[in-house]
Coordinates of C-alpha atoms in Angstrom, one line a residue:
M1 CA -35.5 -3.7 -38.5
K2 CA -39.2 -3.9 -38.1
T3 CA -39.7 -5.4 -41.5
I4 CA -43.6 -5.5 -41.8
K5 CA -44.5 -2.7 -39.6
L6 CA -42.1 0.0 -40.8
V7 CA -43.4 0.7 -44.3
M8 CA -43.2 4.1 -45.9
L9 CA -46.5 5.9 -46.3
C10 CA -45.9 6.5 -49.9
F11 CA -45.5 2.8 -50.4
L12 CA -48.6 1.9 -48.4
A13 CA -50.5 4.3 -50.6
L14 CA -49.7 1.8 -53.4
L15 CA -49.6 -1.4 -51.6
S16 CA -52.5 -2.6 -49.3
S17 CA -50.7 -5.9 -48.4
C18 CA -47.7 -8.0 -49.4
Q19 CA -49.3 -8.9 -52.8
N20 CA -48.0 -8.8 -56.3
D21 CA -49.1 -5.5 -58.2
D22 CA -48.8 -6.8 -61.8
E23 CA -51.9 -4.7 -62.8
Y24 CA -50.1 -1.5 -62.1
E25 CA -50.7 0.8 -65.0
A26 CA -48.9 4.1 -65.7
P27 CA -51.5 7.0 -65.9
D28 CA -50.1 8.2 -69.3
A29 CA -47.7 7.5 -72.0
L30 CA -44.8 9.5 -70.5
S31 CA -41.5 7.8 -69.9
D32 CA -40.4 8.2 -66.3
M33 CA -38.5 6.3 -63.7
A34 CA -39.8 6.0 -60.0
W35 CA -39.6 3.4 -57.4
Y36 CA -40.6 2.9 -53.7
T37 CA -39.1 0.7 -50.9
S38 CA -40.6 -0.6 -47.6
V39 CA -37.8 0.8 -45.6
F40 CA -36.8 4.3 -45.1
P41 CA -34.1 5.5 -47.5
G42 CA -30.5 4.7 -46.5
S43 CA -27.2 3.7 -47.9
P44 CA -27.0 0.8 -47.4
F45 CA -30.1 -0.6 -46.0
N46 CA -29.6 -2.8 -43.0
V47 CA -31.3 -6.2 -42.6
S48 CA -30.9 -9.4 -40.6
A49 CA -30.5 -12.7 -42.8
E50 CA -33.6 -14.9 -43.0
K51 CA -35.4 -12.5 -40.6
D52 CA -36.0 -9.4 -42.6
F53 CA -37.3 -8.6 -46.1
I54 CA -37.4 -5.5 -48.2
S55 CA -40.2 -4.8 -50.7
F56 CA -39.4 -2.9 -53.9
L57 CA -42.0 -1.3 -56.2
D58 CA -41.3 -0.1 -59.7
A59 CA -43.6 2.8 -60.4
S60 CA -41.9 3.7 -63.6
Q61 CA -44.0 4.9 -66.6
G62 CA -43.6 4.1 -70.2
A63 CA -41.0 1.2 -69.8
I64 CA -40.7 -1.2 -72.8
T65 CA -39.2 -3.9 -70.5
H66 CA -38.8 -4.3 -66.8
E67 CA -37.0 -6.6 -64.5
W68 CA -35.6 -6.9 -60.9
V69 CA -32.2 -8.7 -60.5
I70 CA -30.9 -10.1 -57.3
E71 CA -27.7 -11.9 -56.3
E72 CA -27.0 -15.4 -55.2
G73 CA -27.9 -15.7 -51.5
S74 CA -31.0 -13.6 -52.0
F75 CA -34.5 -14.9 -52.8
F76 CA -37.8 -13.6 -54.1
L77 CA -40.8 -14.3 -51.9
R78 CA -44.2 -15.3 -52.8
P79 CA -46.9 -12.8 -51.5
G80 CA -49.2 -13.6 -48.6
F81 CA -46.9 -13.9 -45.6
T82 CA -47.6 -11.9 -42.4
A83 CA -45.7 -10.8 -39.3
G84 CA -44.4 -13.9 -37.4
D85 CA -44.3 -16.1 -40.6
S86 CA -41.1 -18.0 -41.4
L87 CA -39.8 -16.3 -44.5
P88 CA -37.9 -19.2 -45.9
T89 CA -41.2 -21.0 -46.3
F90 CA -42.3 -18.3 -48.7
I91 CA -39.4 -18.5 -51.2
D92 CA -40.6 -18.5 -54.7
E93 CA -38.9 -21.6 -56.1
E94 CA -40.1 -20.8 -59.7
L95 CA -38.1 -17.6 -59.8
G96 CA -34.3 -17.6 -60.1
L97 CA -32.4 -14.2 -59.8
T98 CA -34.8 -12.1 -62.0
S99 CA -38.4 -11.2 -61.7
T100 CA -40.6 -9.2 -64.0
D101 CA -43.2 -8.4 -61.3
K102 CA -43.8 -4.8 -60.6
T103 CA -43.6 -5.5 -56.8
V104 CA -41.2 -7.9 -55.3
H105 CA -40.4 -8.9 -51.7
V106 CA -36.8 -9.9 -51.3
M107 CA -35.2 -12.1 -48.4
F108 CA -31.5 -11.9 -47.8
V109 CA -29.4 -14.8 -46.6
K110 CA -25.8 -14.0 -47.5
E111 CA -24.1 -11.8 -44.9
G112 CA -22.4 -8.7 -46.2
L113 CA -23.3 -6.2 -49.0
N114 CA -25.9 -7.5 -51.4
T115 CA -27.5 -5.6 -54.4
V116 CA -30.9 -5.6 -55.7
C117 CA -31.1 -3.8 -59.3
L118 CA -34.0 -2.4 -61.1
K119 CA -33.4 -2.6 -65.0
N120 CA -35.9 -1.0 -67.4
T121 CA -35.7 -0.1 -71.0
F122 CA -37.3 2.8 -72.7
G123 CA -37.9 4.2 -76.3
E124 CA -36.4 7.6 -75.3
Q125 CA -34.0 9.2 -73.0
V126 CA -35.0 9.1 -69.2
T127 CA -33.3 11.1 -66.5
I128 CA -34.2 11.3 -62.7
Q129 CA -33.0 13.6 -60.1
T130 CA -31.7 11.9 -56.8
E131 CA -29.9 13.0 -53.7
D132 CA -26.6 12.0 -55.4
G133 CA -27.5 14.0 -58.6
P134 CA -29.1 13.1 -61.8
I135 CA -29.1 9.5 -63.1
S136 CA -29.8 9.0 -66.8
A137 CA -30.5 6.1 -69.1
V138 CA -27.8 4.8 -71.4
Q139 CA -28.5 4.2 -75.1
D140 CA -28.2 0.7 -76.4
G141 CA -29.1 0.5 -80.0
D142 CA -32.7 1.8 -80.4
E143 CA -33.4 1.6 -76.7
W144 CA -32.4 3.4 -73.6
V145 CA -31.4 1.3 -70.5
F146 CA -31.9 2.6 -67.0
E147 CA -30.5 0.6 -64.1
K148 CA -30.8 1.6 -60.4
C149 CA -29.1 -0.8 -57.8
F150 CA -29.9 -0.8 -54.0
E151 CA -27.2 -1.7 -51.6
V152 CA -28.4 -4.0 -48.8
D153 CA -26.0 -4.7 -45.9
V154 CA -27.1 -8.1 -44.6
F155 CA -26.2 -9.3 -41.0
A156 CA -26.4 -13.0 -40.0
K157 CA -29.6 -13.8 -38.1
D158 CA -27.5 -14.8 -35.1
V159 CA -24.1 -14.0 -33.9
K160 CA -21.7 -16.9 -33.0
P161 CA -19.2 -16.7 -30.3
A162 CA -15.6 -17.8 -31.0
F163 CA -12.7 -17.4 -28.8
K164 CA -9.3 -18.7 -27.7
V165 CA -7.6 -19.2 -24.3
L166 CA -3.8 -18.8 -23.8
K167 CA -1.6 -19.7 -20.9
D168 CA 1.9 -18.0 -20.7
G169 CA 1.4 -16.9 -24.4
E170 CA 0.7 -20.6 -25.5
E171 CA -2.7 -21.4 -27.0
I172 CA -4.5 -24.0 -24.9
L173 CA -8.0 -23.8 -26.3
N174 CA -9.5 -22.5 -29.6
I175 CA -13.2 -22.7 -30.2
G176 CA -14.4 -21.6 -33.6
A177 CA -17.9 -20.3 -34.4
D178 CA -19.1 -23.6 -35.8
D179 CA -17.1 -26.0 -33.6
K180 CA -19.2 -28.5 -31.7
T181 CA -18.4 -28.8 -27.9
S182 CA -19.6 -31.1 -25.2
D183 CA -22.2 -29.9 -22.7
D184 CA -20.9 -32.2 -20.1
P185 CA -18.2 -30.5 -17.9
S186 CA -16.7 -33.8 -16.9
T187 CA -15.4 -34.3 -20.4
W188 CA -13.7 -30.8 -20.6
P189 CA -9.9 -30.5 -20.4
V190 CA -8.2 -29.4 -17.1
V191 CA -5.5 -26.8 -17.1
D192 CA -3.3 -26.2 -14.0
V193 CA -2.7 -22.6 -13.1
E194 CA -0.5 -21.4 -10.3
V195 CA -2.1 -19.2 -7.6
N196 CA -2.2 -15.6 -8.7
K197 CA -1.3 -16.5 -12.3
T198 CA -3.4 -15.7 -15.2
L199 CA -5.0 -17.0 -18.3
T200 CA -5.6 -14.8 -21.4
F201 CA -9.0 -14.9 -23.0
V202 CA -9.3 -13.5 -26.6
D203 CA -12.6 -12.8 -28.4
L204 CA -12.5 -14.1 -32.0
S205 CA -16.2 -13.6 -32.7
L206 CA -16.9 -12.5 -36.3
V207 CA -20.1 -14.3 -37.5
G208 CA -23.0 -11.9 -37.3
R209 CA -20.6 -9.1 -36.8
P210 CA -20.9 -8.7 -33.0
N211 CA -19.8 -5.2 -31.7
F212 CA -19.8 -6.1 -28.0
R213 CA -19.1 -8.9 -25.7
T214 CA -19.2 -9.8 -22.0
W215 CA -16.8 -12.4 -20.3
N216 CA -18.3 -14.0 -17.2
I217 CA -15.3 -15.7 -15.5
T218 CA -14.7 -17.5 -12.2
G219 CA -11.6 -15.5 -11.6
T220 CA -10.4 -11.9 -11.1
P221 CA -12.0 -9.9 -12.9
E222 CA -15.2 -11.9 -12.8
T223 CA -16.6 -9.8 -15.7
S224 CA -15.1 -7.8 -18.6
N225 CA -16.2 -6.3 -21.9
D226 CA -12.7 -6.1 -23.3
S227 CA -11.9 -8.1 -26.4
I228 CA -8.8 -9.5 -24.6
V229 CA -8.8 -10.0 -20.8
E230 CA -6.2 -11.3 -18.4
V231 CA -7.9 -13.3 -15.7
A232 CA -6.1 -14.3 -12.4
F233 CA -7.0 -17.3 -10.3
L234 CA -6.5 -16.9 -6.6
N235 CA -8.3 -19.7 -4.8
F236 CA -6.0 -22.6 -4.3
G237 CA -7.2 -26.0 -4.8
T238 CA -10.4 -25.4 -6.7
T239 CA -11.4 -27.0 -10.0
T240 CA -13.8 -24.7 -11.7
N241 CA -15.8 -24.4 -14.8
V242 CA -14.3 -21.1 -16.2
G243 CA -17.5 -19.4 -17.3
N244 CA -18.9 -18.1 -20.6
I245 CA -18.8 -15.4 -23.2
R246 CA -21.8 -13.5 -24.5
S247 CA -21.3 -12.0 -27.9
S248 CA -23.7 -9.2 -28.9
R249 CA -24.8 -7.1 -31.7
I250 CA -26.0 -3.8 -30.4
D251 CA -27.2 -0.3 -31.7
P252 CA -26.8 0.9 -34.3
L253 CA -26.7 -2.5 -35.8
P254 CA -29.6 -5.0 -35.8
Q255 CA -29.7 -6.3 -32.2
T256 CA -29.1 -9.9 -31.2
S257 CA -27.0 -11.8 -28.8
N258 CA -25.8 -15.3 -28.0
F259 CA -23.7 -16.8 -25.3
R260 CA -21.4 -19.9 -25.1
A261 CA -19.8 -21.8 -22.3
I262 CA -16.0 -21.9 -22.2
P263 CA -15.3 -25.7 -22.2
L264 CA -12.4 -25.6 -19.9
K265 CA -11.8 -26.4 -16.3
V266 CA -9.0 -24.6 -14.1
R267 CA -7.2 -26.3 -11.3
V268 CA -5.4 -23.8 -9.2
V269 CA -2.1 -25.2 -7.9
S270 CA 0.6 -23.9 -5.4
S271 CA 2.6 -21.1 -6.7
S272 CA 6.2 -21.3 -7.3
Q273 CA 6.5 -17.6 -6.6
P274 CA 7.2 -16.1 -3.2
F275 CA 4.2 -15.1 -1.0
E276 CA 5.2 -11.3 -0.9
I277 CA 3.6 -7.9 -0.8
L278 CA 2.6 -6.9 -4.4
S279 CA 1.0 -3.4 -4.0
E280 CA 1.5 -0.1 -2.3
I281 CA 0.0 0.3 1.1
T282 CA -3.1 2.6 1.1
E283 CA -5.2 4.2 3.8
D284 CA -9.0 4.3 3.3
E285 CA -11.5 6.8 4.7
T286 CA -11.9 4.7 7.9
E287 CA -8.1 4.9 8.5
K288 CA -7.6 1.2 7.8
L289 CA -4.4 0.2 5.9
S290 CA -4.4 -2.3 3.1
F291 CA -2.2 -4.0 0.6
Q292 CA -2.3 -6.9 -1.8
V293 CA -0.2 -10.1 -1.5
A294 CA 0.7 -12.8 -4.0
G295 CA -2.2 -15.2 -3.4
V296 CA -5.3 -15.8 -1.2
I297 CA -4.6 -15.4 2.5
D298 CA -5.4 -18.4 4.9
Q299 CA -7.3 -16.4 7.5
A300 CA -6.7 -19.0 10.3
S301 CA -3.0 -18.1 9.9
L302 CA -3.6 -14.4 11.1
V303 CA -4.2 -15.3 14.7
G304 CA -1.6 -13.6 16.9
E305 CA 0.3 -11.9 14.1
N306 CA -0.5 -8.3 15.0
G307 CA 2.7 -7.9 16.9
N308 CA 4.8 -8.7 13.9
F309 CA 3.8 -5.4 12.2
T310 CA 5.5 -2.3 13.0
V311 CA 3.7 1.0 12.0
N312 CA 6.0 4.0 12.5
V313 CA 4.2 7.4 12.3
V314 CA 6.0 10.7 12.1
N315 CA 4.5 14.2 11.9
A316 CA 7.3 16.7 12.0
A317 CA 4.9 19.8 12.3
A318 CA 3.4 18.2 15.5
G319 CA 6.7 16.8 16.9
F320 CA 5.1 13.3 16.7
D321 CA 7.3 10.2 16.0
K322 CA 5.9 7.0 17.4
D323 CA 5.2 3.3 16.5
I324 CA 1.5 2.8 16.6
A325 CA 0.3 -0.8 17.5
V326 CA -1.8 -2.8 15.1
Q327 CA -5.1 -3.5 16.9
S328 CA -6.4 -6.1 14.4
I329 CA -5.7 -7.7 11.1
G330 CA -8.1 -9.3 8.6
V331 CA -8.7 -10.2 4.9
N332 CA -10.8 -7.9 2.6
E333 CA -14.4 -9.1 2.2
T334 CA -14.4 -9.1 -1.6
D335 CA -10.6 -9.9 -2.4
G336 CA -9.0 -12.6 -0.4
S337 CA -5.5 -11.5 -1.5
I338 CA -5.8 -8.2 0.3
L339 CA -4.7 -7.8 4.0
E340 CA -6.1 -5.1 6.2
L341 CA -4.6 -3.5 9.3
T342 CA -6.6 -1.7 11.8
L343 CA -4.5 0.6 14.1
A344 CA -4.9 1.2 17.8
E345 CA -4.6 5.0 17.5
P346 CA -5.8 7.6 15.0
I347 CA -3.7 8.7 12.1
Y348 CA -3.9 12.0 10.0
N349 CA -3.2 12.6 6.2
S350 CA -0.4 14.9 7.2
D351 CA 1.5 12.0 8.8
E352 CA 4.3 10.1 7.2
I353 CA 3.7 6.4 7.8
L354 CA 6.0 3.4 7.3
V355 CA 4.9 -0.2 7.6
S356 CA 7.2 -3.1 8.1
Y357 CA 6.7 -6.9 8.7
V358 CA 9.3 -8.8 10.6
G359 CA 8.1 -12.1 9.5
G360 CA 5.9 -14.7 11.1
D361 CA 3.3 -17.3 10.2
I362 CA 0.9 -15.6 7.8
Q363 CA 0.3 -18.0 5.0
S364 CA -1.5 -18.3 1.7
T365 CA -4.0 -21.0 1.1
D366 CA -1.3 -22.9 -0.7
K367 CA 0.8 -22.9 2.4
R368 CA 3.4 -20.3 1.4
T369 CA 4.7 -18.0 4.2
L370 CA 4.5 -14.2 3.8
E371 CA 8.0 -12.6 3.1
I372 CA 9.4 -10.0 5.3
F373 CA 9.2 -6.4 4.2
N374 CA 10.5 -3.1 5.6
D375 CA 9.6 0.5 5.6
K376 CA 6.8 0.5 2.9
K377 CA 5.4 4.0 2.7
V378 CA 1.6 4.5 3.2
I379 CA -0.3 6.4 0.7
P380 CA -2.8 8.6 2.8
H381 CA -6.3 9.1 2.1
L382 CA -6.6 12.6 1.1
G383 CA -10.2 13.0 0.4
D384 CA -11.7 15.5 -2.3
S385 CA -9.8 18.4 -3.8
V386 CA -11.1 21.8 -3.0
L387 CA -10.7 22.6 -6.7
E388 CA -12.9 19.6 -7.6
A389 CA -15.8 21.8 -8.5
D390 CA -14.2 23.8 -11.1
E391 CA -13.2 21.9 -14.2
R392 CA -11.0 24.6 -15.4
Y393 CA -8.3 23.1 -13.1
S394 CA -8.5 20.0 -15.3
F395 CA -8.2 22.4 -18.3
E396 CA -11.5 21.0 -19.7
I397 CA -12.9 24.2 -21.2
E398 CA -11.4 25.6 -24.4
D399 CA -11.1 29.3 -24.4
D400 CA -8.9 31.3 -26.9
R401 CA -9.3 34.8 -25.7
G402 CA -6.3 36.1 -27.6
D403 CA -4.0 36.2 -24.5
G404 CA -2.7 32.6 -24.9
G405 CA -3.3 29.5 -23.1
N406 CA -6.3 28.3 -25.1
T407 CA -7.8 27.2 -21.8
A408 CA -10.5 28.8 -19.7
G409 CA -9.3 30.7 -16.6
F410 CA -5.6 30.7 -17.7
W411 CA -3.4 33.0 -19.8
T412 CA 0.2 33.4 -20.8
Q413 CA 2.2 36.5 -21.6
H414 CA 4.4 34.9 -24.3
N415 CA 3.3 34.6 -27.9
N416 CA 4.8 33.5 -31.2
P417 CA 4.8 30.8 -30.1
W418 CA 2.6 30.2 -27.2
Y419 CA 4.7 28.0 -24.8
F420 CA 1.6 26.9 -22.8
W421 CA -1.3 25.8 -24.8
G422 CA -4.6 23.9 -24.0
T423 CA -5.1 20.9 -26.4
Q424 CA -6.7 17.5 -27.0
E425 CA -3.7 16.1 -28.9
I426 CA -3.0 13.2 -26.3
T427 CA -5.3 11.1 -24.0
A428 CA -5.7 13.2 -20.9
A429 CA -5.1 12.0 -17.3
D430 CA -8.6 13.3 -16.4
G431 CA -11.3 14.4 -18.8
V432 CA -10.4 15.1 -22.5
R433 CA -8.1 18.3 -22.5
V434 CA -4.7 19.0 -21.2
V435 CA -2.1 21.9 -21.4
R436 CA 1.0 21.4 -23.4
Y437 CA 4.4 23.1 -22.8
H438 CA 6.5 23.2 -25.9
A439 CA 9.7 24.9 -27.0
D440 CA 11.3 24.2 -30.4
D441 CA 14.6 25.2 -28.8
F442 CA 14.6 25.6 -25.1
S443 CA 17.9 27.6 -25.2
A444 CA 15.9 30.3 -27.1
A445 CA 12.9 30.2 -24.8
P446 CA 12.2 33.0 -22.2
D447 CA 14.0 32.7 -18.9
V448 CA 10.6 32.2 -17.2
S449 CA 7.4 31.3 -19.1
W450 CA 4.3 31.5 -16.8
L451 CA 0.7 30.1 -17.3
W452 CA -1.2 32.5 -15.2
G453 CA -4.2 31.2 -13.2
L454 CA -7.7 32.4 -12.2
P455 CA -8.3 35.8 -10.9
A456 CA -7.9 36.5 -7.1
A457 CA -11.6 36.5 -6.3
E458 CA -12.5 33.3 -8.1
T459 CA -9.5 31.5 -6.6
A460 CA -10.3 32.8 -3.1
A461 CA -13.9 31.6 -3.5
L462 CA -12.6 28.1 -4.1
V463 CA -9.9 28.1 -1.3
P464 CA -11.2 30.5 1.4
N465 CA -9.3 29.0 4.3
A466 CA -5.7 29.2 5.5
G467 CA -3.9 26.0 6.2
T468 CA -1.6 23.3 4.9
Y469 CA -2.5 21.7 1.6
R470 CA -1.2 19.0 -0.7
L471 CA -0.9 20.4 -4.2
S472 CA -0.7 17.7 -7.0
I473 CA -0.5 17.7 -10.7
E474 CA -0.2 15.1 -13.4
V475 CA 2.8 15.4 -15.8
F476 CA 3.4 13.6 -19.1
R477 CA 6.9 14.1 -20.5
E478 CA 7.3 13.4 -24.3
S479 CA 10.1 10.8 -24.9
G480 CA 13.4 12.5 -25.9
S481 CA 12.7 15.5 -23.8
T482 CA 15.2 16.3 -20.9
I483 CA 13.2 19.2 -19.2
G484 CA 12.4 18.1 -15.7
A485 CA 11.1 20.8 -13.5
L486 CA 7.8 22.8 -13.2
A487 CA 7.3 25.8 -10.8
L488 CA 3.9 26.2 -9.0
N489 CA 3.4 29.7 -7.6
T490 CA 0.7 30.3 -5.0
N491 CA -0.4 33.5 -3.3
P492 CA -0.6 34.9 -0.6
D493 CA 3.1 35.1 0.1
W494 CA 4.0 34.1 -3.5
V495 CA 5.3 30.8 -2.5
V496 CA 7.1 28.8 -5.3
S497 CA 7.0 25.0 -5.2
V498 CA 9.1 23.2 -7.7
I499 CA 7.9 19.9 -9.1
D500 CA 10.9 17.6 -10.1
F501 CA 9.8 15.2 -12.8
S502 CA 13.3 14.7 -14.2
E503 CA 13.6 11.1 -13.0
G504 CA 10.0 10.0 -13.9
P505 CA 9.4 7.6 -16.9
D506 CA 8.5 9.2 -20.1
G507 CA 5.4 8.6 -22.1
Q508 CA 2.9 8.2 -19.2
W509 CA 1.0 10.3 -16.7
I510 CA 2.7 10.6 -13.4
K511 CA 1.3 12.4 -10.4
Y512 CA 3.7 14.7 -8.5
S513 CA 2.9 16.7 -5.4
A514 CA 4.1 19.4 -3.0
D515 CA 2.9 20.5 0.3
I516 CA 2.1 24.2 0.7
Q517 CA 1.2 26.5 3.6
L518 CA -1.5 29.1 3.0
T519 CA -1.7 31.9 5.4
G520 CA -5.1 33.1 4.1
A521 CA -7.4 32.6 1.3
M522 CA -5.5 31.4 -1.8
E523 CA -5.5 34.3 -4.4
R524 CA -3.5 32.9 -7.2
L525 CA -2.2 29.5 -8.6
N526 CA 0.2 29.9 -11.6
L527 CA 2.4 27.4 -13.3
G528 CA 5.7 28.2 -14.8
V529 CA 8.9 26.9 -16.5
R530 CA 12.1 28.6 -15.3
K531 CA 15.4 28.0 -17.1
F532 CA 17.3 28.1 -13.8
D533 CA 15.3 25.1 -12.6
N534 CA 16.3 23.3 -15.7
P535 CA 20.1 23.8 -16.1
G536 CA 21.7 22.4 -19.2
V537 CA 18.5 21.8 -21.1
S538 CA 18.4 22.6 -24.8
G539 CA 16.7 21.6 -28.0
S540 CA 13.1 20.7 -28.6
Q541 CA 11.2 20.1 -25.2
T542 CA 7.6 18.9 -24.7
F543 CA 5.6 18.0 -21.8
Y544 CA 1.8 18.0 -20.8
I545 CA 0.1 18.8 -17.5
D546 CA -3.5 17.9 -16.3
D547 CA -5.7 17.7 -13.2
I548 CA -4.4 20.1 -10.7
R549 CA -5.8 19.1 -7.2
L550 CA -5.5 20.8 -3.8
T551 CA -6.3 18.9 -0.8
P552 CA -6.5 20.0 2.9
L553 CA -4.0 18.3 5.2
E554 CA -5.3 17.4 8.7
A555 CA -3.2 18.9 11.5
R556 CA -2.2 16.4 14.2
P557 CA -3.2 17.8 17.6

């Protein structure tokens, strides 16, 4: 809050500076309540402790008595201060928690909600109209007492970071907001962490009510804004200062930040776990294959290891079945635990590729030898979906045209109930909206329920070319449901592809795909549930779909 500059014009008309206005006189003998504050109205006002003040002016008329009442942790200030002055040096020590001055300047120290109350007495009934309705004085004997209290939400001048660190669920470090720690890293405790194992960092910051934080850690990830973050340590043999946390109070709260070093050193020791492949093998846009292993790779150990990899490539449409040699192997520039393979011949996203490692001398930096693996399937680099430009294929636009579906571009013929319906009731796989399929009793549902897609002309404009495509869709099956098949219907040729999600895990988004052949421009893409694809299913059934993608597959020459 800009405490001295942001003063209401109506207040400035009555105050020329931060001075007492004890000589203020009502223009007549009428009884009336009025007040002004030096900040724009709000409930509550926001201020920073010891940094901000609020001025209050009682402009009431005809009051018999008058006083301002503050709480412990708030202070009346003497007039005469200017921007840049230290407010605590202007505390009026002669005043306690009450003042009979017409104008008061109040500094706040106690964090949380504080009140400043104006209490006047009158010889007659007084009522004032406010945004919250009329407020009237209350009779007490021969006098009428009027009290108006202002709420002020006080934030500590500074935020104070606090945190704890856990290893395997056990707390190894806990630093409170007011704990004193050494600035000398040589005095900090050392914790041993196996290669590729993690420490858990938990933000405990409360003082100053920070609403944002940034971890800067010498690990993976290097930075995070999460309140709890798991950090892995990959570089064997290093003893490192862990890093720091910066706690911040950002908009809409009064802004400030503070950082604190994490007084801990990490010694990365040899892992007791096997040095093995951890991830799927993926192809990037340059046709390079890569995968993660359980530790940082010793680059010197890669010499002569090319021949220990077998990359089998099959493309049934092209009659191709061949092992392609690995031309070179290397380590990813930004992540030393990722191994990269460059092949001696081109590959295509229509290929089926399996990678095996027969064993050899590839080692981690802590001298573990890479484990053998066989027939790991490569996830091809597919590129952009031809439907990417139209967010209706992610069901992002609500549109209730009265023909069901409740999602732009799609409609369904079944009503009461609608079996397919666009909704935001769960977190989407992409964007914010999804389509739900629901039947209270699947045995009573229609034999076929279709969600019809975009008109032919619009669909053809998006997919004008014949060819082979990979059609994928995200599916989320609700726990307890046994339905497990979704039909995808494309035209020309009205080809039906069935997505089988019966074996997939419930309660999470899973991507399923099918390859389709288009003999011309695509004129329709429909989705349906057919009973004969789901034999034996009955009872309540619910699943969700999202993010339809259609990616051209490259033909192998």
